[in-house]
Coordinates of C-alpha atoms in Angstrom, one line a residue:
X1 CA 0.0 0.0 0.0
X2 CA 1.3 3.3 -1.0
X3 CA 2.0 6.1 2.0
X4 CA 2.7 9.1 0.7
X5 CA 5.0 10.1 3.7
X6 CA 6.4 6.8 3.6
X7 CA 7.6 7.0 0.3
X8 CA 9.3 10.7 1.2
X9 CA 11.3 9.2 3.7
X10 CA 12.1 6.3 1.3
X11 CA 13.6 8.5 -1.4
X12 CA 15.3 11.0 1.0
X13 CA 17.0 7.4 2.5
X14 CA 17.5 6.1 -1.2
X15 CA 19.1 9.6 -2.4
X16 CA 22.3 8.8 0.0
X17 CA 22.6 6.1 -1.8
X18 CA 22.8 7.2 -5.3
X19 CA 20.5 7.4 -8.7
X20 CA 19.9 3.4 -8.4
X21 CA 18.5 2.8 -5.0
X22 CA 15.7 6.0 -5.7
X23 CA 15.2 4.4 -9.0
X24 CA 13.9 0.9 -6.8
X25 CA 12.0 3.5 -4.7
X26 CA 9.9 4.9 -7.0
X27 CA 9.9 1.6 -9.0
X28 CA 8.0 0.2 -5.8
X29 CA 5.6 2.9 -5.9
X30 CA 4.7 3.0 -9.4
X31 CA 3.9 -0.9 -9.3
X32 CA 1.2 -0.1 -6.9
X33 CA -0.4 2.1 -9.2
X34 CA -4.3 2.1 -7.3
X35 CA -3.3 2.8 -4.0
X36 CA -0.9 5.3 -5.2
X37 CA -3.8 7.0 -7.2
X38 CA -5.6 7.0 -3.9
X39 CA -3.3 8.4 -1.8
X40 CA -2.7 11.5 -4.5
X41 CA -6.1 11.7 -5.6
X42 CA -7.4 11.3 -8.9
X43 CA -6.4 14.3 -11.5
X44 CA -8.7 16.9 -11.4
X45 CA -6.3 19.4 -13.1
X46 CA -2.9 19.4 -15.1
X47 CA 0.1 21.0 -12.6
X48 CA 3.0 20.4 -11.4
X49 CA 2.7 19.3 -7.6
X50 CA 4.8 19.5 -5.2
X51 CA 5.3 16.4 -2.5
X52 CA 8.6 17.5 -1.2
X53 CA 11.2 19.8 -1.7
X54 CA 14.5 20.6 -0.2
X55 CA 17.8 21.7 -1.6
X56 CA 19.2 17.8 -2.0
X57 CA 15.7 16.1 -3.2
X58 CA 12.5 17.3 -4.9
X59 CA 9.4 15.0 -5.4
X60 CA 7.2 16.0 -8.1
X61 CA 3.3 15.2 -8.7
X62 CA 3.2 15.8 -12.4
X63 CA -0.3 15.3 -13.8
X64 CA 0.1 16.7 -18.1
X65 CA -2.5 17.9 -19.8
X66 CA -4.4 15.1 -22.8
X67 CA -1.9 15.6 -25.6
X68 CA 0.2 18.1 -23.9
X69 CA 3.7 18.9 -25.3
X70 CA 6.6 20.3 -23.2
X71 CA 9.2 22.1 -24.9
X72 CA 12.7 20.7 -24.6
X73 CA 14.7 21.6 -21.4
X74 CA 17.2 20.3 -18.8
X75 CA 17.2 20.0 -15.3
X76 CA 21.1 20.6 -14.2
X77 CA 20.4 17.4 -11.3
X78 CA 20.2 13.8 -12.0
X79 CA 16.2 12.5 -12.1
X80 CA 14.1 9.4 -11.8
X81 CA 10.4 9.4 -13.5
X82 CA 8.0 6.7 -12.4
X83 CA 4.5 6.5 -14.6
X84 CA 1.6 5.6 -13.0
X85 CA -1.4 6.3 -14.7
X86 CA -1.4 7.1 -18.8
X87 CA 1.9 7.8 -20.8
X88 CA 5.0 9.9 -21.4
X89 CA 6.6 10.5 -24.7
X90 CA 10.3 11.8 -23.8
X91 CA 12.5 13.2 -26.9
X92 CA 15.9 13.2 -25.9
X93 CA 17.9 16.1 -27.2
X94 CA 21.9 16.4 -27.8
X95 CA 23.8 20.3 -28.4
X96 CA 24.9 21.3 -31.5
X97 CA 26.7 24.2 -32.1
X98 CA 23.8 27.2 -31.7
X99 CA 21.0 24.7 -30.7
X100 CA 20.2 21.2 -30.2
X101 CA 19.1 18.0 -32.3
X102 CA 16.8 15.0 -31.5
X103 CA 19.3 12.1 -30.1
X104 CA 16.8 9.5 -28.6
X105 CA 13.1 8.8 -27.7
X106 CA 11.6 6.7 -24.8
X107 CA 8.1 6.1 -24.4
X108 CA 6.6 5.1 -20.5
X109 CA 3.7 3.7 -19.4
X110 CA 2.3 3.0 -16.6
X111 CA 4.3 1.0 -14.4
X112 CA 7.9 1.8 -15.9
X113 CA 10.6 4.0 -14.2
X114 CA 13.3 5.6 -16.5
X115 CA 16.8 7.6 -15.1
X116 CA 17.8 10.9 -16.5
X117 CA 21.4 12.1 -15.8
X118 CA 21.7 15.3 -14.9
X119 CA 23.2 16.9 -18.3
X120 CA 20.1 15.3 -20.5
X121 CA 17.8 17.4 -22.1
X122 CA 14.3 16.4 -23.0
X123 CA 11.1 17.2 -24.3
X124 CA 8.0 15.4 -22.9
X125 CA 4.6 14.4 -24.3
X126 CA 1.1 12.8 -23.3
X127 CA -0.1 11.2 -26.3
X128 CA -3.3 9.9 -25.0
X129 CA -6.7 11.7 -25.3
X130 CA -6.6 11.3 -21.1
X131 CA -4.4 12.6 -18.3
X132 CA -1.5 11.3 -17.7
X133 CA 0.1 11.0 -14.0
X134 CA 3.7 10.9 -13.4
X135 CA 6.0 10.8 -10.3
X136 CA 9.6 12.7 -10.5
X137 CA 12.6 12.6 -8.0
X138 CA 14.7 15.4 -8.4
X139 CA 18.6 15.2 -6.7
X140 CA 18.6 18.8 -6.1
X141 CA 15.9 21.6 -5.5
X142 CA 13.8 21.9 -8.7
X143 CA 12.1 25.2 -8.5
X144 CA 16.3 26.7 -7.1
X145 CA 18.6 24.7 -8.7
X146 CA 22.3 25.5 -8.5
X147 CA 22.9 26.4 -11.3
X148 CA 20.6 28.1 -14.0
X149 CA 18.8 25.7 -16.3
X150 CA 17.4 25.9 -20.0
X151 CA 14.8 25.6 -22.1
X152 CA 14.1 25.5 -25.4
X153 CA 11.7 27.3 -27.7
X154 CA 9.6 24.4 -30.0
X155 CA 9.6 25.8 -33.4
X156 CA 13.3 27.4 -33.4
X157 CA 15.5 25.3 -30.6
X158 CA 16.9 28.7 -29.5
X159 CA 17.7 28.5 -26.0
X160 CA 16.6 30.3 -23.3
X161 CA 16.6 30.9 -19.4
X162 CA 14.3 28.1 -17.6
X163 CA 10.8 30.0 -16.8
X164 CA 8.5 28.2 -14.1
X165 CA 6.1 30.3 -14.5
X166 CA 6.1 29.9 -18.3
X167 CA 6.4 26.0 -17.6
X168 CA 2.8 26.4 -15.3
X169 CA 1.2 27.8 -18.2
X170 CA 1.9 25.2 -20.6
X171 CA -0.3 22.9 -18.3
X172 CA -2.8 25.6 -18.2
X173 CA -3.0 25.9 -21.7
X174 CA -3.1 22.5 -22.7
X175 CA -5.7 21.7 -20.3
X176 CA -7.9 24.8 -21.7
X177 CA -6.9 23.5 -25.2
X178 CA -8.5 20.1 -24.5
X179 CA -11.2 21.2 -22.8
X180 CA -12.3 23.7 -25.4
X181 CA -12.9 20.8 -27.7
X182 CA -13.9 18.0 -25.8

């Protein structure tokens, strides 16, 4: 049975002990996929939702938008992403010289864990017609990293400075998109 405060404890724990032991943490949780989804509640809104933050660990609730798109960015901390309800596209990008190029995809579903280190850049996409629910593990603070992270504007690659707030109204948008039609 997942426990929400459990599982905090578990991943602060696991963190000590590098990117594989939180990767079996949030492995665990993801298998239980129902009582997670009970504990968190089902999606009642796209968002990013914090669990836990600190400067060494973050613990993000993501829930994206039906056929949401986020624009490529990185994180500047190593990552582990747990999928427990839908799907995640993720595009993996490389640098070029000026911008960036496709490298890589992965696609998760429900039940599967992937490991980003903490140079990787990535785009990310729900490509069902439903929400999507995903749990991240950050090694560092997300919303106050160390050191400044970038994002990437869709149609030109250009890079720019990391904007949460712009990031929050991705969600926004995409759940006012989806709703406007369905």
């Amino acid at each position: 049975m997942f426990d929400k405060d459990r599982f905090i404890q578990d991943c602060k724990e696991a963190a000590t002990s590098g990117q594989v032991a939180l990767r079996e943490v949030v492995a665990e949780a993801v298998s239980q996929r129902a009582s997670l989804m009970a504990e968190l509640g089902e999606p009642q809104h796209a968002g990013i939702t914090p669990l836990y933050r600190s400067p060494e660990l973050t613990i993000i609730n993501f829930v994206w938008a039906p056929c949401m798109n986020l624009l490529p960015h990185n994180h500047q901390m190593t990552a582990v992403i747990g999928i427990y309800e839908g799907r995640e596209d993720n595009i993996f990008w490389r640098r070029t010289e000026g911008s960036i190029e496709a490298a890589g995809a992965k696609s998760l579903g429900a039940g599967e864990v992937a490991t980003l280190g903490r140079d990787i850049i990535h785009s990310v996409l729900n490509p069902l017609a439903r929400m999507s629910c995903a749990i991240h593990v950050y090694t560092g603070n997300f919303f106050e990293p160390h050191e400044p992270r970038s994002q990437w504007e869709h149609a030109s690659l250009r890079e720019q400075p990391y904007d949460i707030e712009q990031v929050r109204a991705v969600f926004h948008d995409a759940e006012a998109r989806f709703k406007a039609v369905h």
